PDB file of C-alpha atoms and ligand atoms in Angstrom:
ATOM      1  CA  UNK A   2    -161.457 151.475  31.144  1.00  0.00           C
ATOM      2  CA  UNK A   3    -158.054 150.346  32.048  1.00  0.00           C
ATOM      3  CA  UNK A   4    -156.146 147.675  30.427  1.00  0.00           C
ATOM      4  CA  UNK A   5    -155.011 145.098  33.116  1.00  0.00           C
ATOM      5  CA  UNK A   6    -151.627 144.159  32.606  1.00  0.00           C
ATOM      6  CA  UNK A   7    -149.965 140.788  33.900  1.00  0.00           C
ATOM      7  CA  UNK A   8    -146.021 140.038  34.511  1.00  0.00           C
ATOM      8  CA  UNK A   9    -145.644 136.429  32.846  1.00  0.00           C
ATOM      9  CA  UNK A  10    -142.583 133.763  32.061  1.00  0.00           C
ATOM     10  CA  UNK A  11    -142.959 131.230  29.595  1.00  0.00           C
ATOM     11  CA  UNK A  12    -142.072 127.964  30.484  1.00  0.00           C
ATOM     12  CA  UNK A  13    -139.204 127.287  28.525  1.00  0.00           C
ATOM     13  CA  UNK A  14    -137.444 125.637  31.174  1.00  0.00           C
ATOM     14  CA  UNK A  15    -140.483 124.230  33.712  1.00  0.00           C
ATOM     15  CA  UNK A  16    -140.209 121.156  35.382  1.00  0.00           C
ATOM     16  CA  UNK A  17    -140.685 119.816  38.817  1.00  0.00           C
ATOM     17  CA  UNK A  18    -136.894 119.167  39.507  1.00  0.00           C
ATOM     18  CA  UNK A  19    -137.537 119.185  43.360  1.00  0.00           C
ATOM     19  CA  UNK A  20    -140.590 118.601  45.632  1.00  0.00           C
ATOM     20  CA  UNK A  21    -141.495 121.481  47.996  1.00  0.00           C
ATOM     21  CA  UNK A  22    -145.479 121.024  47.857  1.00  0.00           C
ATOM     22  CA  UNK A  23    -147.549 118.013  48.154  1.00  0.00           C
ATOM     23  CA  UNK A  24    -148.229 118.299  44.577  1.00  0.00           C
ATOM     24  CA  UNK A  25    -144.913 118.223  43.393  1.00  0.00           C
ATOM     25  CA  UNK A  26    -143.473 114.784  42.381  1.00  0.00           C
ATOM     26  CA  UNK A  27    -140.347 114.432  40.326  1.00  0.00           C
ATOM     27  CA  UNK A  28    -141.449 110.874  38.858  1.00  0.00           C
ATOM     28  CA  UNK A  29    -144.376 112.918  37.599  1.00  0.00           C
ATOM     29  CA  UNK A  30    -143.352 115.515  35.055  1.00  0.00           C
ATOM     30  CA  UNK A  31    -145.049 117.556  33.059  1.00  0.00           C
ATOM     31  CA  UNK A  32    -145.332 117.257  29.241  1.00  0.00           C
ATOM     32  CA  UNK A  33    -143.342 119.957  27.881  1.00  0.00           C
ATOM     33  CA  UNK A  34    -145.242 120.334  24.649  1.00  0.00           C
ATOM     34  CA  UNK A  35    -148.562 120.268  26.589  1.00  0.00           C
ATOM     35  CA  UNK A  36    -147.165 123.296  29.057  1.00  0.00           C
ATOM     36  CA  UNK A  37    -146.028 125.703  26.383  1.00  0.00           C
ATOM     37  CA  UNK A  38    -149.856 124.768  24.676  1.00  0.00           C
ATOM     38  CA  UNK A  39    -151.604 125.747  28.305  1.00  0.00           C
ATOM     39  CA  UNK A  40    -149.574 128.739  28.742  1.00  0.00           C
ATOM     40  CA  UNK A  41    -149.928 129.646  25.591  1.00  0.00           C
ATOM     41  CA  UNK A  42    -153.534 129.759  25.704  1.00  0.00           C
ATOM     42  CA  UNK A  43    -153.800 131.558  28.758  1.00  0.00           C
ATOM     43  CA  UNK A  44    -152.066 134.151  27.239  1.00  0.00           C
ATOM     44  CA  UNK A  45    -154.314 134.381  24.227  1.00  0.00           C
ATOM     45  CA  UNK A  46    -157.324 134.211  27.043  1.00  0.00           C
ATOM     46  CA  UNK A  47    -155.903 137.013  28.394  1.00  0.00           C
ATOM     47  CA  UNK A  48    -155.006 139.043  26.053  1.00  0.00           C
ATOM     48  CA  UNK A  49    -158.343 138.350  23.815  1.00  0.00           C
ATOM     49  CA  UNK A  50    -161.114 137.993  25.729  1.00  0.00           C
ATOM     50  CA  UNK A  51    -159.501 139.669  29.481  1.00  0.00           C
ATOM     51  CA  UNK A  52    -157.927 142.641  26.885  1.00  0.00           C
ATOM     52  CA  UNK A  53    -155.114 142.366  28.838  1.00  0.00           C
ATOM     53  CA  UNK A  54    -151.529 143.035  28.256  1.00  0.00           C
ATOM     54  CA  UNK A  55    -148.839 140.665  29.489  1.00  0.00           C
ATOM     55  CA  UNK A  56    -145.524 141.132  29.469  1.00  0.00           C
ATOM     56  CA  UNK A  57    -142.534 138.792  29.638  1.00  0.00           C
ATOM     57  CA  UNK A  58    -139.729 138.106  32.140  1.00  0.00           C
ATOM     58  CA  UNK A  59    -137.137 135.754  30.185  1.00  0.00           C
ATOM     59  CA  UNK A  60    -137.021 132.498  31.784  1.00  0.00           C
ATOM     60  CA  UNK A  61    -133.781 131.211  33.673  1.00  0.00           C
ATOM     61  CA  UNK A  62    -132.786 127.982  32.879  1.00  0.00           C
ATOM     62  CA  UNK A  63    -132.156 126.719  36.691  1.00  0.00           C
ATOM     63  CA  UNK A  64    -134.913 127.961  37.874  1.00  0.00           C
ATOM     64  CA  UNK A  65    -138.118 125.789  36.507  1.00  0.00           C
ATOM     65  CA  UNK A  66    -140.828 127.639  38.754  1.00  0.00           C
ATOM     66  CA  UNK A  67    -140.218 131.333  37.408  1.00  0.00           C
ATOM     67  CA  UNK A  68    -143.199 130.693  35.307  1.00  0.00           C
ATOM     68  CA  UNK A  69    -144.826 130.976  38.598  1.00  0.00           C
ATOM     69  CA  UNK A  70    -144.686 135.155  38.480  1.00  0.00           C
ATOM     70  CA  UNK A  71    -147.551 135.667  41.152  1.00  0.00           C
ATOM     71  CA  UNK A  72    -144.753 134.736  43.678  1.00  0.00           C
ATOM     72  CA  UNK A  73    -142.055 137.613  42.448  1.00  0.00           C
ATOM     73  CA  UNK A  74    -143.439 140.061  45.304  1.00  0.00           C
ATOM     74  CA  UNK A  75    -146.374 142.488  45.934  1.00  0.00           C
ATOM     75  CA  UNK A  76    -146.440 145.214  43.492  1.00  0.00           C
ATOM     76  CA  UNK A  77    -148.403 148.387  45.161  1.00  0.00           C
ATOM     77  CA  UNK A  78    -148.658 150.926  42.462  1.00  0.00           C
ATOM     78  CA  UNK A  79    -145.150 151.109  40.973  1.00  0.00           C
ATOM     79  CA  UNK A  80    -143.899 150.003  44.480  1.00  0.00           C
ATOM     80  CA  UNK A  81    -142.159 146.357  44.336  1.00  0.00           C
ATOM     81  CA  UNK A  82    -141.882 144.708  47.563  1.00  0.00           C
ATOM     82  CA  UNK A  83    -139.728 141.431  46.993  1.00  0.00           C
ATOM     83  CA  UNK A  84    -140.476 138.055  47.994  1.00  0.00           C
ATOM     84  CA  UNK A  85    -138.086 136.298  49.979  1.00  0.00           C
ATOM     85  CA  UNK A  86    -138.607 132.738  49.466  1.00  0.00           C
ATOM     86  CA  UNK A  87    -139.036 129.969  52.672  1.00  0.00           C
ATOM     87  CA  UNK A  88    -137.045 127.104  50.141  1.00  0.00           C
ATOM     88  CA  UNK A  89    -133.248 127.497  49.355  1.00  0.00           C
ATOM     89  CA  UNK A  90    -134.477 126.049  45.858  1.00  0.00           C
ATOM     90  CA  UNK A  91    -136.601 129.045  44.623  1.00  0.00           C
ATOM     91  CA  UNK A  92    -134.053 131.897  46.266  1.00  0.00           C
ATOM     92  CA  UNK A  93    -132.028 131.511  42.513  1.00  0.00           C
ATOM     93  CA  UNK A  94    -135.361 133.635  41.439  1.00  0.00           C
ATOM     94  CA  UNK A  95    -135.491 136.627  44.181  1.00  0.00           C
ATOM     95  CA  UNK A  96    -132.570 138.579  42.186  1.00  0.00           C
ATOM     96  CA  UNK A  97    -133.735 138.038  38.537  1.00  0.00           C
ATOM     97  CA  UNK A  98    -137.613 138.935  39.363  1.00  0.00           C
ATOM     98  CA  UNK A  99    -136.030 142.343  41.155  1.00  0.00           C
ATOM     99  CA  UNK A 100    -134.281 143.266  38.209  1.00  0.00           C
ATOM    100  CA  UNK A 101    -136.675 143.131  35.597  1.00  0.00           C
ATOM    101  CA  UNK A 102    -138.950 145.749  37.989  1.00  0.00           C
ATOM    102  CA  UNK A 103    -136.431 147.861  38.300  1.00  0.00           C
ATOM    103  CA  UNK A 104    -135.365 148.018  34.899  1.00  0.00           C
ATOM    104  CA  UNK A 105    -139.220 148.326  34.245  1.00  0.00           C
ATOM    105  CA  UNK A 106    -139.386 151.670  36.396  1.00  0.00           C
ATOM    106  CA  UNK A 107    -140.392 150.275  39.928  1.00  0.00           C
ATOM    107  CA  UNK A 108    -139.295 150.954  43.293  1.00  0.00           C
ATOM    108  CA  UNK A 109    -138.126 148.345  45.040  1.00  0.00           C
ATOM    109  CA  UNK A 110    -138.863 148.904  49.003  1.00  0.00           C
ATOM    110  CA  UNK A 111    -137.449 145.589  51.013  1.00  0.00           C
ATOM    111  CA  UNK A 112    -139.939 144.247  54.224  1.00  0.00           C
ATOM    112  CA  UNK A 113    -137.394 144.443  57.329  1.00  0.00           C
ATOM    113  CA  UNK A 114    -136.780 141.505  58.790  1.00  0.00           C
ATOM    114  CA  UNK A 115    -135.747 137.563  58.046  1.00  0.00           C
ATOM    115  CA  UNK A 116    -139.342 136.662  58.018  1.00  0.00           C
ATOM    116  CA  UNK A 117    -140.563 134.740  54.884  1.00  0.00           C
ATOM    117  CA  UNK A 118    -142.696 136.305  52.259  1.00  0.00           C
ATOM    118  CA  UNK A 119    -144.243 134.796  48.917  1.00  0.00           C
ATOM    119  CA  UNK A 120    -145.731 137.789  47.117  1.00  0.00           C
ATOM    120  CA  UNK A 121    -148.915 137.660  45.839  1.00  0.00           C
ATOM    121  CA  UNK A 122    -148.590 134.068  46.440  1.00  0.00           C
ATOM    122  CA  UNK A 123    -149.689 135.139  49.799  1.00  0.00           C
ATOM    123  CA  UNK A 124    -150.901 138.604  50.059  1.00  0.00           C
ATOM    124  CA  UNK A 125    -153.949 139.467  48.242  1.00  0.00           C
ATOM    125  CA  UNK A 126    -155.704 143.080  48.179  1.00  0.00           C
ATOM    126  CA  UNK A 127    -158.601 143.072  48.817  1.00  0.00           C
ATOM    127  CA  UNK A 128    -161.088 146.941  49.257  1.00  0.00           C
ATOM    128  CA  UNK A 129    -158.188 148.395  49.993  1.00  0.00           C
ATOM    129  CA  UNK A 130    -157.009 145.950  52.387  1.00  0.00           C
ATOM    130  CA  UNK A 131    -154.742 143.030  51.945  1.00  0.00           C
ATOM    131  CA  UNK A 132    -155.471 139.604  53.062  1.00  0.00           C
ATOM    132  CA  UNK A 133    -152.421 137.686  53.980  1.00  0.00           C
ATOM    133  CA  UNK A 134    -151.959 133.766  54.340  1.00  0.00           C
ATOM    134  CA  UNK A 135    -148.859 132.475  56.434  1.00  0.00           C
ATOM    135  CA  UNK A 136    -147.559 128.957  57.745  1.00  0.00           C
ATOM    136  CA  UNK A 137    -146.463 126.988  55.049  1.00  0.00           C
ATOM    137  CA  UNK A 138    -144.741 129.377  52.961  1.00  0.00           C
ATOM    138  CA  UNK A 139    -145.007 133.328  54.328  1.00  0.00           C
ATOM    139  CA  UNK A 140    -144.449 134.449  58.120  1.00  0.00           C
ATOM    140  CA  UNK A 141    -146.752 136.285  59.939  1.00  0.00           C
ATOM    141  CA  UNK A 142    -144.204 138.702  60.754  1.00  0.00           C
ATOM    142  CA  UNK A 143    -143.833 139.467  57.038  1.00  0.00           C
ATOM    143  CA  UNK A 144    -147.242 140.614  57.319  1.00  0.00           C
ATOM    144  CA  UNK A 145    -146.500 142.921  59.825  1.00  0.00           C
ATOM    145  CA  UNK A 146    -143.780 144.518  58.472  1.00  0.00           C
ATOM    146  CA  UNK A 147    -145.977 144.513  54.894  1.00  0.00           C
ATOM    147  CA  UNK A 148    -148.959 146.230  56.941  1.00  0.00           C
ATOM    148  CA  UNK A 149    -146.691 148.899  57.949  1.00  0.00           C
ATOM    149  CA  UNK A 150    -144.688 149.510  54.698  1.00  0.00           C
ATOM    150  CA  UNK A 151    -147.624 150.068  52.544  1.00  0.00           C
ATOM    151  CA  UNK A 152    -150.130 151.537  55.621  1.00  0.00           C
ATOM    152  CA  UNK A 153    -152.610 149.256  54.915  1.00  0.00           C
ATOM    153  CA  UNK A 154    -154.601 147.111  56.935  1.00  0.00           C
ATOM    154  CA  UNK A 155    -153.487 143.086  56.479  1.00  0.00           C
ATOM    155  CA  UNK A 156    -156.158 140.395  57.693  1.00  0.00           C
ATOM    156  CA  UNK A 157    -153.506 137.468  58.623  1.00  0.00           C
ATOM    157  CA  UNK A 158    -154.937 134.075  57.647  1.00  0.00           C
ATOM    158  CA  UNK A 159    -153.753 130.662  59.382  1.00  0.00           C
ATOM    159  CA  UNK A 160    -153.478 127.692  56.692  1.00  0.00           C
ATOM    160  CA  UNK A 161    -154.108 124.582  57.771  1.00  0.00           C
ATOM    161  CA  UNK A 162    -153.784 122.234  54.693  1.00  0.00           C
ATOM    162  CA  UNK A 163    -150.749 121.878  53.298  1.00  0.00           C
ATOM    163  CA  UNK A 164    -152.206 121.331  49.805  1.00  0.00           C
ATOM    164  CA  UNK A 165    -153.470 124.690  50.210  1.00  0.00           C
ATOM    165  CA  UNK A 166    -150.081 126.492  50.971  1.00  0.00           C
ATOM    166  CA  UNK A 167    -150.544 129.537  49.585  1.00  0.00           C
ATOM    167  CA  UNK A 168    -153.251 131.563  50.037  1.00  0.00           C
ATOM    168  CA  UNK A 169    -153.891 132.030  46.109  1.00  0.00           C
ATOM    169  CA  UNK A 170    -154.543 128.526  46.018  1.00  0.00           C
ATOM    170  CA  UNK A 171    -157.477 128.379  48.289  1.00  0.00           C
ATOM    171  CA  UNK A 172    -158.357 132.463  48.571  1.00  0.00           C
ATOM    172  CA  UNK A 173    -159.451 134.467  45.392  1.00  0.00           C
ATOM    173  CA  UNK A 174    -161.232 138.035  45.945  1.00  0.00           C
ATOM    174  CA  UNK A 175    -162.822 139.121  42.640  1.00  0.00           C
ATOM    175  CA  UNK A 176    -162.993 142.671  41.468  1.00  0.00           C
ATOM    176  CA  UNK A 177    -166.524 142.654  42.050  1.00  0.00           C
ATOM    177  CA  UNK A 178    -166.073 142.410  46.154  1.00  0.00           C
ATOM    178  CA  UNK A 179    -166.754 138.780  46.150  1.00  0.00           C
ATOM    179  CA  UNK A 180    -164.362 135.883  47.051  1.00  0.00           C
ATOM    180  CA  UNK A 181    -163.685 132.769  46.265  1.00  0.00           C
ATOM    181  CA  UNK A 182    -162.318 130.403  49.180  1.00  0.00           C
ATOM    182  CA  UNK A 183    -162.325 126.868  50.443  1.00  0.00           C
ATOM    183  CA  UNK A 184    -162.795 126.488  54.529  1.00  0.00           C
ATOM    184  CA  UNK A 185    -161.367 123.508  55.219  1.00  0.00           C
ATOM    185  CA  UNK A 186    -157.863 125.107  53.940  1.00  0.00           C
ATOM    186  CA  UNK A 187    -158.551 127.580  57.118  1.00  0.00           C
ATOM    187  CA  UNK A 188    -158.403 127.277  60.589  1.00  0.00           C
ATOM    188  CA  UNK A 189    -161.074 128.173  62.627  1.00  0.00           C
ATOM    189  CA  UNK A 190    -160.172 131.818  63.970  1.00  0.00           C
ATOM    190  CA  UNK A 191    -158.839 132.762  60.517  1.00  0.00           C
ATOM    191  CA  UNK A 192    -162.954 131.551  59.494  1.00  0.00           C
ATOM    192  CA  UNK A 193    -164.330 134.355  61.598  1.00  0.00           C
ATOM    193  CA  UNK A 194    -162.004 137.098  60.715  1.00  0.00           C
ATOM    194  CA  UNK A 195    -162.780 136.053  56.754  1.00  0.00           C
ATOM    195  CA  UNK A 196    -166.339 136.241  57.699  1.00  0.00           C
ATOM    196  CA  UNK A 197    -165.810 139.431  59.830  1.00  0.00           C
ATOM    197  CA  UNK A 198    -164.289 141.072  57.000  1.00  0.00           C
ATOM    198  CA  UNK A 199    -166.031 140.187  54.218  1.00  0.00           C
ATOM    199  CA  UNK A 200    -170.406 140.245  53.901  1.00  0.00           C
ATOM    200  CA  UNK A 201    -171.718 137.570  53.668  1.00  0.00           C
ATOM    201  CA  UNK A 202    -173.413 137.497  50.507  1.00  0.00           C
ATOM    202  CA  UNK A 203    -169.914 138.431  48.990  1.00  0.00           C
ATOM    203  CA  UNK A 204    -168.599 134.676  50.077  1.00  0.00           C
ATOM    204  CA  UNK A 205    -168.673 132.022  47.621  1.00  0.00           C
ATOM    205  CA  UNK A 206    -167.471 128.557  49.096  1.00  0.00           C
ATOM    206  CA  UNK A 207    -166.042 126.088  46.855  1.00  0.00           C
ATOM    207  CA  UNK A 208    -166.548 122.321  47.858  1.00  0.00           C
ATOM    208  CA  UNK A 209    -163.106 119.965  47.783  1.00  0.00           C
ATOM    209  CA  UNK A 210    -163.163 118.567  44.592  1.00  0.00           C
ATOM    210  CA  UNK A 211    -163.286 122.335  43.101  1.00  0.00           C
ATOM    211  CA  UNK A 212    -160.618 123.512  45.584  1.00  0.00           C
ATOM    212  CA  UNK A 213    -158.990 120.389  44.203  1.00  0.00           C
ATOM    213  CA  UNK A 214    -158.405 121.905  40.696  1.00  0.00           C
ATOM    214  CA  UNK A 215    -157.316 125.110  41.831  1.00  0.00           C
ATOM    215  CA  UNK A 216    -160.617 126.986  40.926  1.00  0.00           C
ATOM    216  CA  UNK A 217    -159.651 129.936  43.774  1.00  0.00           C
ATOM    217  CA  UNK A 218    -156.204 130.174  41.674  1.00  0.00           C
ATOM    218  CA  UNK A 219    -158.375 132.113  39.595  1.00  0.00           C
ATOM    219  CA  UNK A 220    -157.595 135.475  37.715  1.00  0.00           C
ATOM    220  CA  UNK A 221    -160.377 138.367  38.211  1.00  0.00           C
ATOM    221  CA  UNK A 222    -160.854 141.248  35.510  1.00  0.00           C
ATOM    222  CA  UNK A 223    -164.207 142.902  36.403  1.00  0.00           C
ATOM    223  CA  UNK A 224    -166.736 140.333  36.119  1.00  0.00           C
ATOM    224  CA  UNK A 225    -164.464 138.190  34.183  1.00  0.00           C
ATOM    225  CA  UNK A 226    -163.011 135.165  35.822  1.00  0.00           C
ATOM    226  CA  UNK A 227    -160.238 132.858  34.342  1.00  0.00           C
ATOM    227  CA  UNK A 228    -159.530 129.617  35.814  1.00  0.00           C
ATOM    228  CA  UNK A 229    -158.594 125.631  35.427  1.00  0.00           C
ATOM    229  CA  UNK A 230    -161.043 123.459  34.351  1.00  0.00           C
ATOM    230  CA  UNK A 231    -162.762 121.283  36.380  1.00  0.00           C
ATOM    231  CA  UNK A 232    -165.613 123.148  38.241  1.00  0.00           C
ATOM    232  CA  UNK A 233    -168.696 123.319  36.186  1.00  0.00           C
ATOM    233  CA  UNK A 234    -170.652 123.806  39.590  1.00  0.00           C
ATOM    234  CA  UNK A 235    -168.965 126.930  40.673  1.00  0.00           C
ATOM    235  CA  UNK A 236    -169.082 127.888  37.041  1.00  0.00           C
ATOM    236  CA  UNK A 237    -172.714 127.570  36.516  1.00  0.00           C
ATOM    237  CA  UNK A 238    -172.952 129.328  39.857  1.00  0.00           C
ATOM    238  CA  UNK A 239    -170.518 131.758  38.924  1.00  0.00           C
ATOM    239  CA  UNK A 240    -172.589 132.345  35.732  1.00  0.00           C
ATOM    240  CA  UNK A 241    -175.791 132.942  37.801  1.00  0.00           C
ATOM    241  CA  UNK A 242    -174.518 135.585  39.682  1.00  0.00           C
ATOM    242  CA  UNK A 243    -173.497 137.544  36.393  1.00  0.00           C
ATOM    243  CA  UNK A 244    -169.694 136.339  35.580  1.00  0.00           C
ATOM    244  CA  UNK A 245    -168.274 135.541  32.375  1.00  0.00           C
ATOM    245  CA  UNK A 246    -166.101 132.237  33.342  1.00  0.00           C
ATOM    246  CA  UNK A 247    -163.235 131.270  31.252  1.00  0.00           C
ATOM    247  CA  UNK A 248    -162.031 128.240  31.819  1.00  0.00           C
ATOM    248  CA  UNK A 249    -158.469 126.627  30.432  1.00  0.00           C
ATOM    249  CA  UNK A 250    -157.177 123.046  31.201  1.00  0.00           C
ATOM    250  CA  UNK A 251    -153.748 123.717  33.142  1.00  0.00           C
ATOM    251  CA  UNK A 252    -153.561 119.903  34.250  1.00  0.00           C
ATOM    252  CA  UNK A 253    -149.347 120.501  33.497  1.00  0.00           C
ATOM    253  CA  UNK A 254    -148.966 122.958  36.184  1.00  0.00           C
ATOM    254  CA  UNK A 255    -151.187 121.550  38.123  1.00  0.00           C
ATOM    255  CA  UNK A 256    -147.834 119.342  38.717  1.00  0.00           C
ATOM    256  CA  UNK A 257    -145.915 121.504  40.118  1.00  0.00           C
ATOM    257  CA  UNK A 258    -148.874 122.972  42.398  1.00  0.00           C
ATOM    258  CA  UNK A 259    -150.187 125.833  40.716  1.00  0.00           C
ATOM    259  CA  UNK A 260    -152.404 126.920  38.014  1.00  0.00           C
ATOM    260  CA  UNK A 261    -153.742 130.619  36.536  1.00  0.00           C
ATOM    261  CA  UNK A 262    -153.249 132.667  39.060  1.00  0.00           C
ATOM    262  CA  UNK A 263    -150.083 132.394  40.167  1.00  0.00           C
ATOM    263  CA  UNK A 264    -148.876 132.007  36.526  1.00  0.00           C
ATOM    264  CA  UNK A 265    -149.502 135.620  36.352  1.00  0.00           C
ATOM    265  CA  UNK A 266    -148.619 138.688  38.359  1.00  0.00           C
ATOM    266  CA  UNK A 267    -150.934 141.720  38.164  1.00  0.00           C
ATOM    267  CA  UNK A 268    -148.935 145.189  37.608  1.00  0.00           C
ATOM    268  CA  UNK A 269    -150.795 148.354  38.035  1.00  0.00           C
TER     269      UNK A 269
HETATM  270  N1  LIG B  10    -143.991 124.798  42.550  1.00  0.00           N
HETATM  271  C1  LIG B  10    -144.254 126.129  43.034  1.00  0.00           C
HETATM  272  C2  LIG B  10    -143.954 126.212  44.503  1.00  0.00           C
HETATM  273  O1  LIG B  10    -144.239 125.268  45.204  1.00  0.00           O
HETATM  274  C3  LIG B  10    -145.665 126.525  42.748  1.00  0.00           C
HETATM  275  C4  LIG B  10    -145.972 127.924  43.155  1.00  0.00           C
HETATM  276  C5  LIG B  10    -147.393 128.305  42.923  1.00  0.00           C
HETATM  277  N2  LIG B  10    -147.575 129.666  43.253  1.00  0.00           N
HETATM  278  C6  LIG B  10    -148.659 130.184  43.860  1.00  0.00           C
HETATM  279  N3  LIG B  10    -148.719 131.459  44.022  1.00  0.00           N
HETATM  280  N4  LIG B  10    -149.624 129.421  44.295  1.00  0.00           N
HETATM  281  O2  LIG B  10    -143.419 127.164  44.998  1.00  0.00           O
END
C-alpha cells in the first residue's frame, strides 16, 4: 500500500486581511491559538490514522492564505502545473508554491494562455478524468488548455453559488468512485454532465446545512474520509456505506472560506 503524501503550510501567519469570498470578513478573524490547534490536529489525523506523510512549505508572512496548499496547482505525477490566481491579492503565492516543487524534483509545465486557474482548488481527478469547476475563480479556458496538457479528459462544471466558489468546496470524489457534491452549487447542464459521468449509485448528495460546513472539502484515503465537523447525517450515512469518517472542528478556517481539503495538497 502506498503512503499518501500531502503538501501543507502551517499557519503561522493566517488571517483574513482581505475579503475575496463571501466567507471572508476582516472584522471576523480567526483565533490564532485556535488555528495552529486545528491544523495541528489535522496533521496528527493525517499522519496517524490516514498514515500519511505531509510535508511543509514555510509560510510567507504577506501572504495569510498559503496555508491554503490545495490551490498551489495540479500536480500530475511529478508534473506541476501552476495556478495562476483570478485576485491580485493571492498572486504574492504563485512564485513561492513553484519553487518549493521544483526544488522538490517536479516539472513545472505552465497552461498557455491568460485564463485563470486555481489548482486543485478547481480541478479534481476523478477515474482518470478530471472534473473542473470555473466562474468564480478558474476559466473555462484553463480547462482547455489543462485537458490538452495532461491528455486527459476534463468534465467543465458551471458554479452557480458564490459560497461554493471552488469546486473543492461543493465537489469531493472519493477513492472509492463515489462523490460527494451539493446541487444547488451547480447549474443545471453542469447537473446532467455530473450525472452523465458518474453512476448513479456512486452520488452522494449533501443537503445545505452539510454543504454549509464544508463536508465536500473533504480529504479521501481509500475508504477513509477526513472532514469538518458538523454533518453527523452524511457521517452516519457515510458510515453505512463502509467509510471510516474522521471528523475535526476547522470552525477558524472556516473564516477565511475553506476547511480540510484545501488545507492540503495531494502529491503523488
Ligand atoms: N481564502 C481563500 C480564498 O478565498 C480560501 C481558499 C480555499 N481553497 C479551496 N481550495 N477551497 O482564496
Amino acid at each position: 500500500m502506498t503512503t499518501p503524501r500531502f503538501l501543507m503550510c502551517r499557519p503561522d501567519y493566517y488571517a483574513v486581511r482581505y475579503e475575496i469570498n463571501p466567507w471572508m470578513n476582516r472584522q471576523v478573524q480567526p483565533n490564532h491559538g485556535r488555528a495552529v490547534i486545528q491544523w495541528e490536529s489535522l496533521v496528527r489525523l493525517l499522519s496517524v490514522h490516514l498514515g500519511a506523510t505531509v510535508s511543509l512549505l514555510p509560510p510567507l508572512e504577506q501572504q495569510p492564505d498559503l496555508v491554503f496548499t490545495a490551490n498551489a496547482g495540479f500536480v500530475s505525477g511529478k508534473v506541476f502545473i501552476p495556478s495562476r490566481f483570478r485576485y491580485p491579492q493571492r498572486r504574492g503565492e504563485e512564485a513561492w508554491f513553484r519553487k518549493w516543487f521544483e526544488e522538490n524534483g517536479y516539472q513545472t509545465r505552465e497552461l498557455p494562455g491568460e485564463a485563470f486557474f486555481e489548482g486543485f482548488g478547481d480541478a479534481l481527478p476523478f477515474n482518470g478524468m478530471v472534473f473542473a469547476g470555473y466562474r468564480f475563480r478558474s476559466d473555462i479556458q484553463a480547462h482547455r488548455e489543462l485537458g490538452r496538457l495532461l491528455d486527459v479528459q476534463v468534465v467543465s462544471l458551471e458554479l452557480t453559488d458564490d459560497r461554493f466558489y471552488h469546486l473543492d468546496t461543493c465537489f469531493c470524489p472519493l477513492e472509492t468512485g463515489d462523490v460527494l457534491y451539493y446541487p444547488r452549487a451547480f447549474d443545471r447542464y453542469a447537473i446532467e454532465a455530473i450525472r452523465g459521468t458518474v453512476e448513479r449509485e456512486h452520488l452522494i448528495p449533501v443537503d445545505e446545512a452539510e454543504a454549509n460546513s464544508f463536508c465536500c472539502n473533504a480529504i479521501s484515503v481509500r475508504t477513509s474520509v477526513l472532514m469538518n465537523t458538523g454533518s453527523p447525517r452524511l457521517t452516519a450515512r457515510l458510515n453505512g456505506r463502509g467509510y471510516e469518517v474522521f471528523t475535526t472542528d476547522l470552525s477558524e478556517f472556516v473564516k477565511s472560506g475553506g476547511s480540510a481539503k484545501c488545507l492540503t495538497l495531494r502529491l503523488e
